[in-house]
XYZ file of N, CA and C in Angstrom:
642
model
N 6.325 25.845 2.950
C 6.917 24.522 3.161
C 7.899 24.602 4.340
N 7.843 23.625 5.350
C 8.652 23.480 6.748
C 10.192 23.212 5.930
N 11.226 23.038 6.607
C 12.263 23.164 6.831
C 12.622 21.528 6.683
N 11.836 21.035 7.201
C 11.946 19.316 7.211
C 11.057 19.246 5.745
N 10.170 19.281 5.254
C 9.583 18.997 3.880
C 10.597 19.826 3.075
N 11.280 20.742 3.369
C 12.367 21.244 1.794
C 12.992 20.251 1.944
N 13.852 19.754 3.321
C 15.157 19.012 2.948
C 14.323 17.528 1.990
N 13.220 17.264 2.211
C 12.520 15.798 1.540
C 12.612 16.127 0.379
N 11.935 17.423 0.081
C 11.419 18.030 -1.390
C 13.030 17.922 -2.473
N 14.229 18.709 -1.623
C 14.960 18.592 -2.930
C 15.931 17.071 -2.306
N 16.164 16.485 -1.539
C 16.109 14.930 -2.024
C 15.530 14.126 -2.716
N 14.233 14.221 -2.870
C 13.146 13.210 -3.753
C 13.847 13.862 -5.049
N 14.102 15.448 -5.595
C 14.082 15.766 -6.574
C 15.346 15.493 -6.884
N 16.371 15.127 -6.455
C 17.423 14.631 -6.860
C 17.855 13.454 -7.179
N 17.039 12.568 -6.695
C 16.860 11.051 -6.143
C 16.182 10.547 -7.926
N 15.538 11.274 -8.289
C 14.425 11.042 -9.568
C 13.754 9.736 -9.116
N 14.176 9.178 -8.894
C 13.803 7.492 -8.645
C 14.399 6.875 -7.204
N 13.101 6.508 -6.971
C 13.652 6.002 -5.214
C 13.106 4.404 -5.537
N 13.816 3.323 -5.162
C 13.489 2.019 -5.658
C 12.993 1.568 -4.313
N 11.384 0.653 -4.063
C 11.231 0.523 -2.954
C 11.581 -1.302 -3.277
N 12.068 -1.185 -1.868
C 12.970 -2.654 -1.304
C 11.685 -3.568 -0.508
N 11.820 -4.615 -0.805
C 11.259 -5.319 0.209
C 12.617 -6.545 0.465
N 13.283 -6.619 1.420
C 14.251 -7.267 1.625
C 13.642 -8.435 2.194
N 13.929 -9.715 1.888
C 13.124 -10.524 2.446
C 14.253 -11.598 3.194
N 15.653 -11.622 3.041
C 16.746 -12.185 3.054
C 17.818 -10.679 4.095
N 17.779 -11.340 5.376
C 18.893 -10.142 5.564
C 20.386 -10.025 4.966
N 20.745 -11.271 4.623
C 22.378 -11.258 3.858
C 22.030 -10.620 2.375
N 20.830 -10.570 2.067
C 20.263 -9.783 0.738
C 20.682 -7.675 0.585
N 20.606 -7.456 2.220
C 20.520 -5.822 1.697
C 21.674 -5.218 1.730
N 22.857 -5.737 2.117
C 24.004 -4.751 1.646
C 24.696 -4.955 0.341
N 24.705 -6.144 -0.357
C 24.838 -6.277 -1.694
C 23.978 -5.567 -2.380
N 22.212 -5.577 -2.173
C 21.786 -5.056 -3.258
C 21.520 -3.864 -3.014
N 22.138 -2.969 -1.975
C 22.050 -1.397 -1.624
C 23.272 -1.069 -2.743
N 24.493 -1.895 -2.509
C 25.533 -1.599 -3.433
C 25.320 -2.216 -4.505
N 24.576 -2.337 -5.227
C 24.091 -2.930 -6.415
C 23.425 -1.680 -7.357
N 22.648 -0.846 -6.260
C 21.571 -0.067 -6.624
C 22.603 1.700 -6.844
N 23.412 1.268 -5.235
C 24.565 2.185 -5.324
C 25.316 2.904 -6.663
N 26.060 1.577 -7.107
C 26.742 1.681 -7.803
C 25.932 1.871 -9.645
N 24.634 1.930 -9.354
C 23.715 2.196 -10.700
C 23.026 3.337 -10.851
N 24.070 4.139 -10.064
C 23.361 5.652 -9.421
C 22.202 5.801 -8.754
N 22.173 4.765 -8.060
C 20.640 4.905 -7.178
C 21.333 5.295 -5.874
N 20.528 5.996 -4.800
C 21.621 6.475 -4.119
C 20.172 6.716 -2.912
N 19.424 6.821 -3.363
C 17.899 7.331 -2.255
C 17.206 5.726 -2.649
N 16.972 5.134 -1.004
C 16.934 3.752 -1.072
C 15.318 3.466 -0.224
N 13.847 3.018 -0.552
C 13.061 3.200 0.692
C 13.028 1.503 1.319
N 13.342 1.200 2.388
C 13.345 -0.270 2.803
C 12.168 -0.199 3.255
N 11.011 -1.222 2.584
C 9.844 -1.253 3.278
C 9.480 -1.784 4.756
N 8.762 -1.657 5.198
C 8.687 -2.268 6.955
C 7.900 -3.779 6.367
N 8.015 -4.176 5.112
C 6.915 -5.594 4.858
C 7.654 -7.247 5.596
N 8.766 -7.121 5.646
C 9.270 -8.495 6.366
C 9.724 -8.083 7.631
N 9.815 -9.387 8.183
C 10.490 -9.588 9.788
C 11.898 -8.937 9.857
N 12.586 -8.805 8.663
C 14.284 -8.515 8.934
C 14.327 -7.221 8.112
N 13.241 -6.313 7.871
C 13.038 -5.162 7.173
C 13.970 -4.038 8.320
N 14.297 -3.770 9.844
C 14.608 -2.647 10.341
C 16.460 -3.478 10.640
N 16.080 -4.518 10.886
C 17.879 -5.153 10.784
C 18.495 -5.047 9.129
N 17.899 -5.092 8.378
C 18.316 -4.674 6.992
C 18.503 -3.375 6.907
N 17.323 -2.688 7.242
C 17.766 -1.346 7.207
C 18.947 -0.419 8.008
N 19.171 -0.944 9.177
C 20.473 -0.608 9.942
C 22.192 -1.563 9.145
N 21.579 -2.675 8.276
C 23.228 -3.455 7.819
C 23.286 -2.348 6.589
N 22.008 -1.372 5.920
C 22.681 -0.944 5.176
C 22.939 0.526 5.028
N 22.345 1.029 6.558
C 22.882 2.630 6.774
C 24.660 2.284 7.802
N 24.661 0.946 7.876
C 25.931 1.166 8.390
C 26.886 0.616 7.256
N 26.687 -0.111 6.620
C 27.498 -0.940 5.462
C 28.012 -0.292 4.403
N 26.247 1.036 3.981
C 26.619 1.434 2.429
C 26.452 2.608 2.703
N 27.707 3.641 3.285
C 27.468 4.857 3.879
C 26.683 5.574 2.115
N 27.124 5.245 1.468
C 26.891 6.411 -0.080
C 25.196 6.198 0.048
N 24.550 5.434 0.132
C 22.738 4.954 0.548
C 22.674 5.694 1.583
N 21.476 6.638 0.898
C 20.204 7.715 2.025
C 19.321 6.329 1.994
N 19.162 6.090 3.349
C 17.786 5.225 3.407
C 17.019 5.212 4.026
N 15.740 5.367 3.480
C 14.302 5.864 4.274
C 13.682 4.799 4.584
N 12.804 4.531 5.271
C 11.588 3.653 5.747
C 10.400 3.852 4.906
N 9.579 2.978 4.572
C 8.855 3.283 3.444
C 7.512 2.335 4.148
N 6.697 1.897 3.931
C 4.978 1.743 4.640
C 4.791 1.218 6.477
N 5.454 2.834 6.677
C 4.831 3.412 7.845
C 3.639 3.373 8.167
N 3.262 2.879 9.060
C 1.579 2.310 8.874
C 1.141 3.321 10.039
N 1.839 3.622 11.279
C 1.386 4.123 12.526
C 2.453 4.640 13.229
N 2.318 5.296 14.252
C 3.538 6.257 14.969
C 4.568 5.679 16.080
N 4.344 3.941 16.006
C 5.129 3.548 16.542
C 6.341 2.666 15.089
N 5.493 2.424 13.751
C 6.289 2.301 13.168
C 7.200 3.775 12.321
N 6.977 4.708 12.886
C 7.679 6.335 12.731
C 8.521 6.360 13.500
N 8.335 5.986 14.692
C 9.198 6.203 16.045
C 10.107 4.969 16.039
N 10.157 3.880 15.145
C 11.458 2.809 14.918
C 11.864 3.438 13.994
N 11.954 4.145 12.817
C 12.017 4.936 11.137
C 13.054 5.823 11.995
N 13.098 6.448 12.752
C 13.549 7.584 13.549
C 14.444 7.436 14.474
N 14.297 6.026 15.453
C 16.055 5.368 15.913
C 17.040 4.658 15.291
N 16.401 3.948 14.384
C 17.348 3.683 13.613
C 17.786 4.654 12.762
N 17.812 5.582 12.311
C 18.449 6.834 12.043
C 18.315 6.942 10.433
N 17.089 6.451 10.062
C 16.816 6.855 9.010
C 16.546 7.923 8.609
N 16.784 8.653 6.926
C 17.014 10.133 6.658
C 15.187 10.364 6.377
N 14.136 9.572 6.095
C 13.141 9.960 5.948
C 12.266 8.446 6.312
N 10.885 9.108 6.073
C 9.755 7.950 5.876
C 8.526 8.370 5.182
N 8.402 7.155 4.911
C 6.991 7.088 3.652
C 6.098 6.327 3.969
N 4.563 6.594 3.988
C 3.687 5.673 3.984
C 3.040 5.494 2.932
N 1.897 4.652 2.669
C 1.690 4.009 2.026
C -0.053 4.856 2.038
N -0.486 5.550 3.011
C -1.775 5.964 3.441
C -1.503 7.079 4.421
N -2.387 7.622 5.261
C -2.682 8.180 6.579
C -3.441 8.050 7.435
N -3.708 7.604 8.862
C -4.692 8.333 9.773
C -4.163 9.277 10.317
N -5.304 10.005 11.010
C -4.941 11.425 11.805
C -3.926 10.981 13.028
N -3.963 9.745 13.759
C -2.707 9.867 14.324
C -1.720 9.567 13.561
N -1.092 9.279 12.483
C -0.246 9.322 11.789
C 0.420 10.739 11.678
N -0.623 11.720 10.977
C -0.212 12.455 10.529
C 0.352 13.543 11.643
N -0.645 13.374 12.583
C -0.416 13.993 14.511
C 1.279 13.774 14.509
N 1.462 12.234 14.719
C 2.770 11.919 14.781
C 4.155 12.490 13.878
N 3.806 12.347 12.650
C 4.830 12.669 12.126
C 4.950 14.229 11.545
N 3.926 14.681 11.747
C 4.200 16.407 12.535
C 4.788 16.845 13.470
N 4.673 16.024 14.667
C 5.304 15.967 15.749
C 7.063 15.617 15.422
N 6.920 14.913 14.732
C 8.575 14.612 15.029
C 9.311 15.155 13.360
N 10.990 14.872 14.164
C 12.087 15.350 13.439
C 12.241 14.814 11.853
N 11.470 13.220 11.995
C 11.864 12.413 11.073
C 10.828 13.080 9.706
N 11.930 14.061 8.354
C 10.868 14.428 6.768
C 10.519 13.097 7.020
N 8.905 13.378 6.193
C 8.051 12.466 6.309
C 7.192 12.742 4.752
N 6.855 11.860 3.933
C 6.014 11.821 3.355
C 4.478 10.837 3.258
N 3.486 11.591 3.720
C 2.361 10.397 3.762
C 1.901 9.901 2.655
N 0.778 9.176 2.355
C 0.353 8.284 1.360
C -1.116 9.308 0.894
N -1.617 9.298 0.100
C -2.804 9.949 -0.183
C -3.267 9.652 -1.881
N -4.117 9.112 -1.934
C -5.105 8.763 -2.875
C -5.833 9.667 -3.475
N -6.875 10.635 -2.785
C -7.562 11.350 -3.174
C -7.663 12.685 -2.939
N -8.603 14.066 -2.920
C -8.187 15.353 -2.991
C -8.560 15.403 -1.225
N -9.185 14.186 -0.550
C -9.776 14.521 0.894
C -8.210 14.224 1.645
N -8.011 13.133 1.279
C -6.778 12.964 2.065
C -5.489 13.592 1.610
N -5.556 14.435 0.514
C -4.400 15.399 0.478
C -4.777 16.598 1.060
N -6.082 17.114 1.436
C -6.327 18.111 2.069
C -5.894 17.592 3.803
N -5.826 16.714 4.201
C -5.402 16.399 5.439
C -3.794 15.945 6.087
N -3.398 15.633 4.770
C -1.970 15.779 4.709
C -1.357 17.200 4.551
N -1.932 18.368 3.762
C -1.269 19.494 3.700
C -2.338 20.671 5.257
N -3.314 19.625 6.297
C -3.522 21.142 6.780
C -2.360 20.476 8.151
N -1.948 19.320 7.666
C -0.698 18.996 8.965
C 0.303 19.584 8.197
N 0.785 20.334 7.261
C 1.658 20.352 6.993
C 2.693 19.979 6.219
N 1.834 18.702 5.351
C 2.535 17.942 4.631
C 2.272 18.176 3.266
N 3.310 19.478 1.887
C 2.207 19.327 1.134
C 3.646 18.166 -0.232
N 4.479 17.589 0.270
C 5.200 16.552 -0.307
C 4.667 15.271 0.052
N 3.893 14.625 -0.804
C 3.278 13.136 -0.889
C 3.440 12.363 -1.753
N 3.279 11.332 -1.112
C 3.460 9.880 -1.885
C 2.023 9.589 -2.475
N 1.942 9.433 -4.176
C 0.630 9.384 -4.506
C 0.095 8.016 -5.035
N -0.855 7.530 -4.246
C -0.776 5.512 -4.246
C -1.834 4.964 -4.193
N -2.495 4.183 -4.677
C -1.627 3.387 -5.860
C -1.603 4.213 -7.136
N -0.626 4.727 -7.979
C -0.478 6.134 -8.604
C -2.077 5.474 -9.938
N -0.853 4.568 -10.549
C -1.783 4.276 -11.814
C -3.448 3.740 -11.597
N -3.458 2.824 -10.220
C -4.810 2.240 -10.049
C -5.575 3.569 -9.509
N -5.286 4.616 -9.221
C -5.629 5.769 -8.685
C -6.028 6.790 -9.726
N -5.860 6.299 -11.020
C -6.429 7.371 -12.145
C -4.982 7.696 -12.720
N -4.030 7.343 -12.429
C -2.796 7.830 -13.422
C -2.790 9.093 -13.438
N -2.317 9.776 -14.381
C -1.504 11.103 -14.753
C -3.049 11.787 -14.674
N -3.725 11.546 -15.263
C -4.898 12.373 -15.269
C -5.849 12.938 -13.969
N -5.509 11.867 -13.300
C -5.708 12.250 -11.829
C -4.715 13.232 -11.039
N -3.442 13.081 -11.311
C -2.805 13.652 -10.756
C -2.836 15.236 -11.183
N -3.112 15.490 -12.410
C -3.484 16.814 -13.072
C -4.760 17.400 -12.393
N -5.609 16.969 -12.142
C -6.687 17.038 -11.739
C -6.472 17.645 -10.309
N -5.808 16.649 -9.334
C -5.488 17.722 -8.478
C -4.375 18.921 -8.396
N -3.677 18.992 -9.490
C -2.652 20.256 -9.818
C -3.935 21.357 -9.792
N -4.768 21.111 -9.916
C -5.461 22.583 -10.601
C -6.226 23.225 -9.094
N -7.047 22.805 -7.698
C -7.173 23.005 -6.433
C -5.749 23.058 -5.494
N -4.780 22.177 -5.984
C -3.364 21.927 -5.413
C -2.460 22.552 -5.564
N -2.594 23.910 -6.004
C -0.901 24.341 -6.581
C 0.055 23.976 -6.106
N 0.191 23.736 -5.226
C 1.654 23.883 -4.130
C 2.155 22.415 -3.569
N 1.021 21.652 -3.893
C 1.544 20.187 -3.613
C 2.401 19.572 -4.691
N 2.821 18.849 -3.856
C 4.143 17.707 -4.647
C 4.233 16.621 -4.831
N 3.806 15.678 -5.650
C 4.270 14.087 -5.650
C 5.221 13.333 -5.713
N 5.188 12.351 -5.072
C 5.912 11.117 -5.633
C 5.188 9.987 -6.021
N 4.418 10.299 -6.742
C 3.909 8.562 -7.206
C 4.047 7.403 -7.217
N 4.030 6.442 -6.906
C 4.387 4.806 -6.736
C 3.174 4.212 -6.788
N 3.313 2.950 -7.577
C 2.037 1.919 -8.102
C 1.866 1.636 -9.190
N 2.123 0.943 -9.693
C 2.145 0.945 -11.116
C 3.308 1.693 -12.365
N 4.205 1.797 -11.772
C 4.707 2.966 -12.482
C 6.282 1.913 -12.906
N 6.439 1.626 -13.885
C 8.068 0.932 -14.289
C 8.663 1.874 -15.373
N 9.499 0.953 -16.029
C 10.356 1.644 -16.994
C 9.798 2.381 -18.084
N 8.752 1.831 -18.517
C 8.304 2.221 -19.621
C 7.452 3.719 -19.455
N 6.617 3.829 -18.419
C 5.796 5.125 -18.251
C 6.759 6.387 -17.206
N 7.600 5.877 -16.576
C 8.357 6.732 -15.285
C 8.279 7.833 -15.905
N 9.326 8.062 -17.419
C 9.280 9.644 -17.765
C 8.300 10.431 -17.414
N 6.962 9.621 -17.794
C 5.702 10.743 -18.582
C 5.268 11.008 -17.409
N 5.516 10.284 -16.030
C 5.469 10.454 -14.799
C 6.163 12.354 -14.562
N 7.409 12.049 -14.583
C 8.333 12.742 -14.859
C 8.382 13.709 -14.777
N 7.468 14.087 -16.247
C 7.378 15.410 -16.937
C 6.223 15.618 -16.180
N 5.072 15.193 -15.210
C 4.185 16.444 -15.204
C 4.848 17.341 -14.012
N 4.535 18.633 -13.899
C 5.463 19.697 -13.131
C 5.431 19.576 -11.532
N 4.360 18.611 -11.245
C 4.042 18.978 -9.401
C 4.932 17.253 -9.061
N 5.558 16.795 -9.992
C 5.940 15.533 -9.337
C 7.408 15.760 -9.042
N 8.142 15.265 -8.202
C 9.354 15.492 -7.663
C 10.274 14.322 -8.062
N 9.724 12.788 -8.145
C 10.251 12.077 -8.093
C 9.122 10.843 -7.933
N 9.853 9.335 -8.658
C 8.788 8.301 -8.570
C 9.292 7.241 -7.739
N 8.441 6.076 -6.989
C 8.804 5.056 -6.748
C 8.462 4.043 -7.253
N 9.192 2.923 -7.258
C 8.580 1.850 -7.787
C 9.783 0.468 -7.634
N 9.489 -0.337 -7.895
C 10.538 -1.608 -7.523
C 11.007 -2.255 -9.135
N 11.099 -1.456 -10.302
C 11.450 -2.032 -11.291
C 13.005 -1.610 -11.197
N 13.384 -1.420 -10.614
C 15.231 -1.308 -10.747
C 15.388 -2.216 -9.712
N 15.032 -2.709 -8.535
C 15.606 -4.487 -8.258
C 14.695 -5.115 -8.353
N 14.393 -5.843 -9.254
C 13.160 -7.169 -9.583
C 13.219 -7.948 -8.581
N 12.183 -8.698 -8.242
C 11.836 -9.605 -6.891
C 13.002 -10.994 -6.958
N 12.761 -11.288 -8.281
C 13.519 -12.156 -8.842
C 15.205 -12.329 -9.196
N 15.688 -11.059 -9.453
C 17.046 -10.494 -8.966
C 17.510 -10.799 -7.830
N 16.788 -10.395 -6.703
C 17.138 -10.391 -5.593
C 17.167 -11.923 -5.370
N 16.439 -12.278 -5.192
C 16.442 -13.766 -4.957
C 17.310 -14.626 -5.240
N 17.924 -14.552 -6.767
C 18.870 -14.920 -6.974
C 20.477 -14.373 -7.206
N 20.790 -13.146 -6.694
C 21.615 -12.326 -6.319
C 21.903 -11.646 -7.736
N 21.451 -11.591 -8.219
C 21.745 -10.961 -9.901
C 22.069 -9.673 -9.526
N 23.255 -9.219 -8.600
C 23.685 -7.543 -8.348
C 23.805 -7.089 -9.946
N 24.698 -7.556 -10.381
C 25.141 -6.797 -12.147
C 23.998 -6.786 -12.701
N 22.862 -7.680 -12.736
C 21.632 -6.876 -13.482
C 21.040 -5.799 -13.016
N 21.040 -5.765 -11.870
C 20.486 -4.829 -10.805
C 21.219 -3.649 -10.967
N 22.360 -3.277 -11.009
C 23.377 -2.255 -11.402
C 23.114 -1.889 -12.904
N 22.819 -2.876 -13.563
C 22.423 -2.602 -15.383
C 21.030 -1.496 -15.353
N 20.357 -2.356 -14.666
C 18.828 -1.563 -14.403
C 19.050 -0.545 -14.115
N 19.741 -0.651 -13.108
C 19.632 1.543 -12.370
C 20.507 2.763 -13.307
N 21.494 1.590 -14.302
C 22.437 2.830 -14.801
C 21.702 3.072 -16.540
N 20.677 1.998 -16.887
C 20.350 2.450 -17.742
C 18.753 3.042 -17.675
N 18.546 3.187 -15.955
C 16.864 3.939 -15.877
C 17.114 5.385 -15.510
N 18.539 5.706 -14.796
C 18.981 6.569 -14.534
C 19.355 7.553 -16.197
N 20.022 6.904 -16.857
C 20.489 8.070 -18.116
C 19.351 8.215 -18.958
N 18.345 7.119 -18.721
C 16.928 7.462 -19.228
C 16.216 8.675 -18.663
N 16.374 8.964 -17.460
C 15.285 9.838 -16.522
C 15.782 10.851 -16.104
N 17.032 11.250 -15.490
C 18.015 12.019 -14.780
C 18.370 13.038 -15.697
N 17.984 13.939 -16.067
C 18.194 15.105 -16.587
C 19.667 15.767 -16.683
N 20.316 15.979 -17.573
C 22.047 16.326 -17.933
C 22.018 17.204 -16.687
């Protein structure tokens, strides 16, 4: 494992839960970074899905210094190469092509790609990448899939996202090659919308003493 995939590897594993954002409101992301903040969420991924997704992401690496915040569906190496001036601590996609993966081999910015199946995790780990985002986790065969490739995979690592909320995250959890999950059930779409920070803070401090290991 590179030097840039450890520092990802024991962030994700500390992080247990990385909540992915779709900010759709820019006066929306420094409240609900400190929302998420203050519910022990602390590893934040702002997706690239709206127009005010990289101005959100800069109000809240400057606003909420305690928020690590990554870029999250990196589609191509020019959306890597914005992930990377704005001075985000990582990025995530959602998938890979080979210039993707070209790219973010190439550069400074830990990177985790997207991978579905055992072809495209073999192309994520001969770049180098063997910390991935595994997506859509549950529409992708769930846990059983993911076991499935533990047994050709030793050495790879997940983060799962897709399907995955409060109720299944543990069992996520517990299998041994996963590092950490994503998913958007600690700020609801609907929270946000209507600024519900204190529910949003309720969510993270009671998914956190659920998941987060003493």
């Amino acid at each position: 494992m590179t030097a840039k995939q450890e520092k990802l590897a024991a962030l994700f594993r500390q992080a247990v839960v990385i909540p992915v954002l779709t900010i759709e409101r820019l006066e929306d992301a420094v409240p609900l970074a400190k929302a998420l903040v203050a519910g022990g969420v602390h590893v934040l991924e702002v997706t690239l899905r709206t127009p005010v997704a990289i101005p959100a992401a800069q109000a809240i690496i400057s606003g909420v210094p305690e928020a690590v915040v990554g870029i999250g569906t990196i589609l191509n190496a020019d959306d890597l190469a914005r992930a990377e001036a704005l001075g985000a601590v990582f990025g995530i996609s959602p998938g890979a092509t080979p210039d993707l993966l070209k790219a973010a081999a190439a550069s400074a910015l830990p990177f985790a790609p997207g991978i579905a199946t055992a072809s495209e995790l073999m192309q994520a780990l001969a770049h180098g990448f063997n910390l991935v985002k595994f997506f859509p986790a549950e529409q992708s065969g769930g846990i059983k899939a993911l076991r499935a490739l533990a047994g050709p995979f030793p050495d790879a690592r997940f983060c799962p996202t897709g399907g995955i909320g409060e109720a299944n995250a543990a069992a996520w959890l517990a299998e041994p090659n996963v590092s950490a999950v994503g998913g958007s059930w600690p700020c609801p779409a609907a929270d946000i919308r209507s600024g519900n920070w204190t529910g949003i803070t309720a969510m993270c401090n009671r998914t956190m003493k659920l998941l987060k290991p003493a």
